[in-house]
XYZ file of C-alpha atoms in Angstrom:
249
model
C -5.779 -3.360 15.305
C -8.934 -1.696 13.451
C -10.062 -3.686 9.909
C -10.991 -1.182 7.180
C -14.259 -1.314 5.089
C -13.819 -1.277 1.193
C -16.735 -1.889 0.315
C -16.880 2.362 1.744
C -13.766 2.889 0.141
C -14.113 1.387 -3.423
C -15.939 3.839 -3.421
C -14.544 6.328 -3.766
C -10.419 4.520 -3.515
C -9.629 5.945 -7.632
C -10.808 9.578 -6.543
C -7.436 9.946 -5.332
C -5.433 10.817 -8.546
C -2.574 9.536 -6.501
C -3.554 6.468 -6.327
C -3.859 6.461 -10.514
C -0.705 5.818 -12.324
C 2.830 4.234 -11.791
C 6.411 4.543 -13.204
C 7.831 1.248 -14.903
C 8.794 -0.564 -12.308
C 12.349 -2.277 -12.532
C 12.502 -5.108 -11.135
C 9.176 -6.371 -13.824
C 12.754 -5.694 -16.827
C 15.249 -6.930 -14.669
C 13.549 -11.122 -14.600
C 12.130 -10.699 -18.206
C 16.119 -10.181 -19.204
C 17.383 -12.482 -17.189
C 13.457 -15.181 -17.591
C 12.256 -13.969 -20.817
C 8.851 -14.955 -19.264
C 7.484 -14.166 -15.578
C 4.248 -14.777 -13.640
C 3.843 -10.966 -12.074
C 1.076 -10.914 -8.064
C -0.673 -7.833 -7.020
C -0.995 -9.056 -2.907
C -3.329 -6.167 -2.367
C -3.853 -5.249 -5.403
C -7.160 -3.297 -4.530
C -7.921 -1.661 -7.779
C -6.451 -3.074 -9.898
C -3.832 0.562 -10.807
C -0.094 -0.927 -10.304
C -1.859 -3.515 -12.422
C -3.386 -1.231 -15.290
C 0.131 0.748 -15.911
C 2.588 -1.853 -15.679
C 0.720 -3.641 -18.083
C 0.881 -0.311 -20.218
C 4.229 0.105 -20.173
C 5.514 -3.823 -20.703
C 2.635 -4.523 -23.327
C 3.236 -7.267 -25.615
C 6.095 -8.755 -23.120
C 5.134 -12.573 -22.014
C 4.189 -12.210 -18.746
C 1.048 -13.177 -15.968
C -0.607 -10.877 -14.250
C -2.341 -11.742 -11.323
C -4.263 -9.854 -8.418
C -4.929 -10.036 -5.075
C -7.005 -8.870 -2.748
C -9.831 -9.369 -0.008
C -12.582 -6.887 -0.339
C -14.670 -8.056 -3.454
C -15.741 -4.256 -4.091
C -12.446 -3.647 -4.675
C -12.293 -6.575 -6.901
C -15.083 -5.641 -8.675
C -13.606 -2.382 -9.473
C -10.267 -3.111 -11.159
C -13.098 -5.953 -13.266
C -14.088 -2.194 -14.010
C -10.313 -1.335 -16.279
C -10.368 -4.280 -18.285
C -7.622 -6.088 -17.660
C -6.357 -8.754 -18.808
C -5.606 -10.756 -15.530
C -6.780 -13.467 -12.835
C -7.863 -11.898 -9.780
C -8.634 -13.589 -6.482
C -10.444 -12.591 -4.233
C -8.203 -13.899 -1.229
C -6.761 -13.573 2.555
C -2.782 -12.847 2.182
C -2.054 -15.862 3.500
C -3.999 -18.412 2.228
C -4.447 -17.514 -1.275
C -4.524 -21.322 -3.456
C -1.614 -20.787 -5.956
C 1.314 -23.777 -6.004
C 4.670 -23.168 -4.329
C 7.697 -22.034 -6.142
C 5.427 -20.396 -8.434
C 5.954 -16.095 -8.773
C 8.043 -14.883 -10.060
C 7.832 -11.166 -9.266
C 5.567 -10.226 -5.835
C 4.599 -6.417 -5.216
C 2.579 -5.594 -1.584
C 1.914 -1.525 -2.587
C 0.759 -0.293 0.606
C -1.366 -2.430 2.053
C 0.912 -5.162 4.142
C 0.019 -3.069 7.611
C -4.077 -4.039 6.795
C -2.442 -8.158 7.415
C -3.325 -9.773 11.103
C -1.474 -12.311 10.496
C 1.976 -10.848 8.942
C 4.435 -13.515 10.026
C 2.426 -16.342 7.899
C 1.542 -13.847 4.993
C 6.150 -13.479 4.704
C 5.780 -17.205 4.737
C 2.813 -17.735 1.844
C 5.164 -15.202 0.115
C 8.116 -17.195 0.488
C 6.580 -20.506 -0.445
C 5.240 -19.116 -3.040
C 8.180 -17.388 -5.063
C 9.939 -19.105 -7.289
C 13.728 -19.798 -7.265
C 15.639 -16.381 -7.331
C 12.068 -14.538 -6.682
C 11.519 -10.950 -5.523
C 9.657 -9.343 -2.543
C 8.627 -5.475 -3.314
C 7.505 -4.169 -0.386
C 6.465 -0.227 -0.372
C 4.389 1.648 2.435
C 4.881 4.862 4.814
C 6.792 5.327 7.576
C 4.141 6.177 10.293
C 6.731 6.709 12.715
C 8.918 9.355 11.442
C 5.834 11.711 9.623
C 4.538 12.130 12.816
C 3.733 15.727 11.655
C 1.966 13.787 8.360
C -1.287 15.548 7.934
C -3.461 12.690 8.614
C -1.919 12.912 12.401
C -1.935 16.299 12.549
C -5.454 17.214 12.368
C -7.087 13.228 13.919
C -3.834 12.036 16.577
C -5.772 8.567 17.266
C -5.338 7.448 13.805
C -0.677 7.930 14.830
C -1.236 5.441 17.898
C -3.695 3.207 15.552
C -0.983 2.896 13.080
C 1.961 1.986 16.240
C -0.777 -1.825 15.958
C -0.542 -2.253 11.966
C 2.433 -0.762 10.600
C 5.853 -2.735 11.866
C 8.834 -0.842 11.437
C 11.774 -1.759 8.693
C 13.905 -3.440 11.607
C 11.004 -5.805 12.753
C 9.817 -5.802 9.250
C 13.803 -6.771 8.326
C 13.750 -9.634 10.994
C 10.744 -11.160 10.008
C 11.988 -11.598 6.954
C 14.877 -13.261 7.614
C 13.382 -15.459 9.839
C 11.194 -16.456 7.160
C 14.102 -17.713 4.890
C 14.913 -14.449 2.614
C 18.708 -14.827 1.396
C 19.129 -10.440 -0.051
C 17.432 -8.141 1.517
C 17.285 -4.256 0.567
C 15.927 -1.029 1.897
C 14.843 1.920 0.729
C 14.626 5.212 2.357
C 12.596 8.597 0.987
C 11.409 11.519 2.903
C 8.791 14.316 0.942
C 8.121 17.815 2.273
C 5.320 19.379 -0.399
C 3.171 22.862 1.282
C 0.021 22.474 -0.957
C -3.677 24.243 -0.356
C -5.890 24.333 1.910
C -8.590 22.846 -0.365
C -7.587 19.244 -1.060
C -6.529 19.315 2.510
C -10.824 19.651 3.555
C -10.851 17.717 0.006
C -9.118 15.137 0.466
C -9.838 14.871 4.377
C -13.320 14.114 3.640
C -12.888 12.105 1.020
C -12.150 9.401 4.051
C -10.736 7.434 1.607
C -7.321 6.591 3.618
C -7.034 3.187 5.785
C -6.598 5.286 9.176
C -9.167 8.430 8.679
C -11.511 5.110 7.133
C -11.663 2.638 9.894
C -10.979 4.948 13.058
C -14.401 5.678 15.272
C -16.634 8.441 14.135
C -16.061 10.625 17.496
C -12.365 11.058 16.161
C -12.242 11.631 12.579
C -15.133 14.426 12.982
C -12.798 16.272 15.832
C -9.985 15.888 13.327
C -12.875 17.345 10.960
C -13.423 19.748 13.086
C -9.815 20.782 13.576
C -9.195 21.106 9.437
C -12.125 23.580 8.967
C -10.942 25.664 11.591
C -8.002 26.110 9.765
C -10.041 26.780 6.955
C -12.289 29.931 9.107
C -8.756 30.997 10.248
C -7.668 31.359 6.475
C -4.773 29.291 6.309
C -3.653 28.564 2.644
C -1.881 25.721 2.566
C -0.527 22.797 4.941
C 1.721 21.100 4.835
C 2.276 17.564 3.161
C 4.722 14.908 4.391
C 5.146 11.303 3.621
C 7.981 8.591 4.435
C 7.904 5.901 2.776
C 9.714 2.958 2.693
C 10.602 -0.287 -0.400
C 12.161 -2.603 0.833
C 12.986 -5.819 -1.803
C 14.021 -9.421 -0.842
C 14.778 -12.423 -3.077
C 13.970 -16.063 -2.645
């Protein structure tokens, strides 16, 4: 499985505006209503955008915020946002937090990066308090084969088959890890966007798919994109298939 160099990605990560906003997380509100004071962990927090958004949504609430990421460079960007959060530079399976200490663990678009996913789920389960919740959110590659990244750089799809667990495998492994209740939500979107946005997104190379693929495959894909432009193509179809899983201990 290829690894993403987030030392490079960190420099352009927040230029993708889609990463800068998160809706209010209803799971946090539910836990606050029943527990009063909670601890929220963003696993693979990146540049801290989820934490920043939720701190704004839940200003003044009794919440301990923690962000963990393997990339020191991504964490350095997060720290510039002056978040009221603890940051830990660690991988997802050996971070130093006490067992039964966290109420909610969120993992947004990052689980595919973890090399030992089974150990990571065991660590998550051990870290959660009884009744605690894991919220997992990611794309489903097998349900979005015509995504622009895969269309123009097809090698990225082949690589993602190694990195992303399909829904049934994820739910199976969650049960093995000990989670008692698992809820699955799936969404699919199609939207036509300006070809100029496609060129910008491709050249920025900030998705892990484009970042970790060998340069020869990336350049071949860029040539395909520019050929579309030269032929007068004005739009492209963006598709996204999302998988959200809520698992409680």
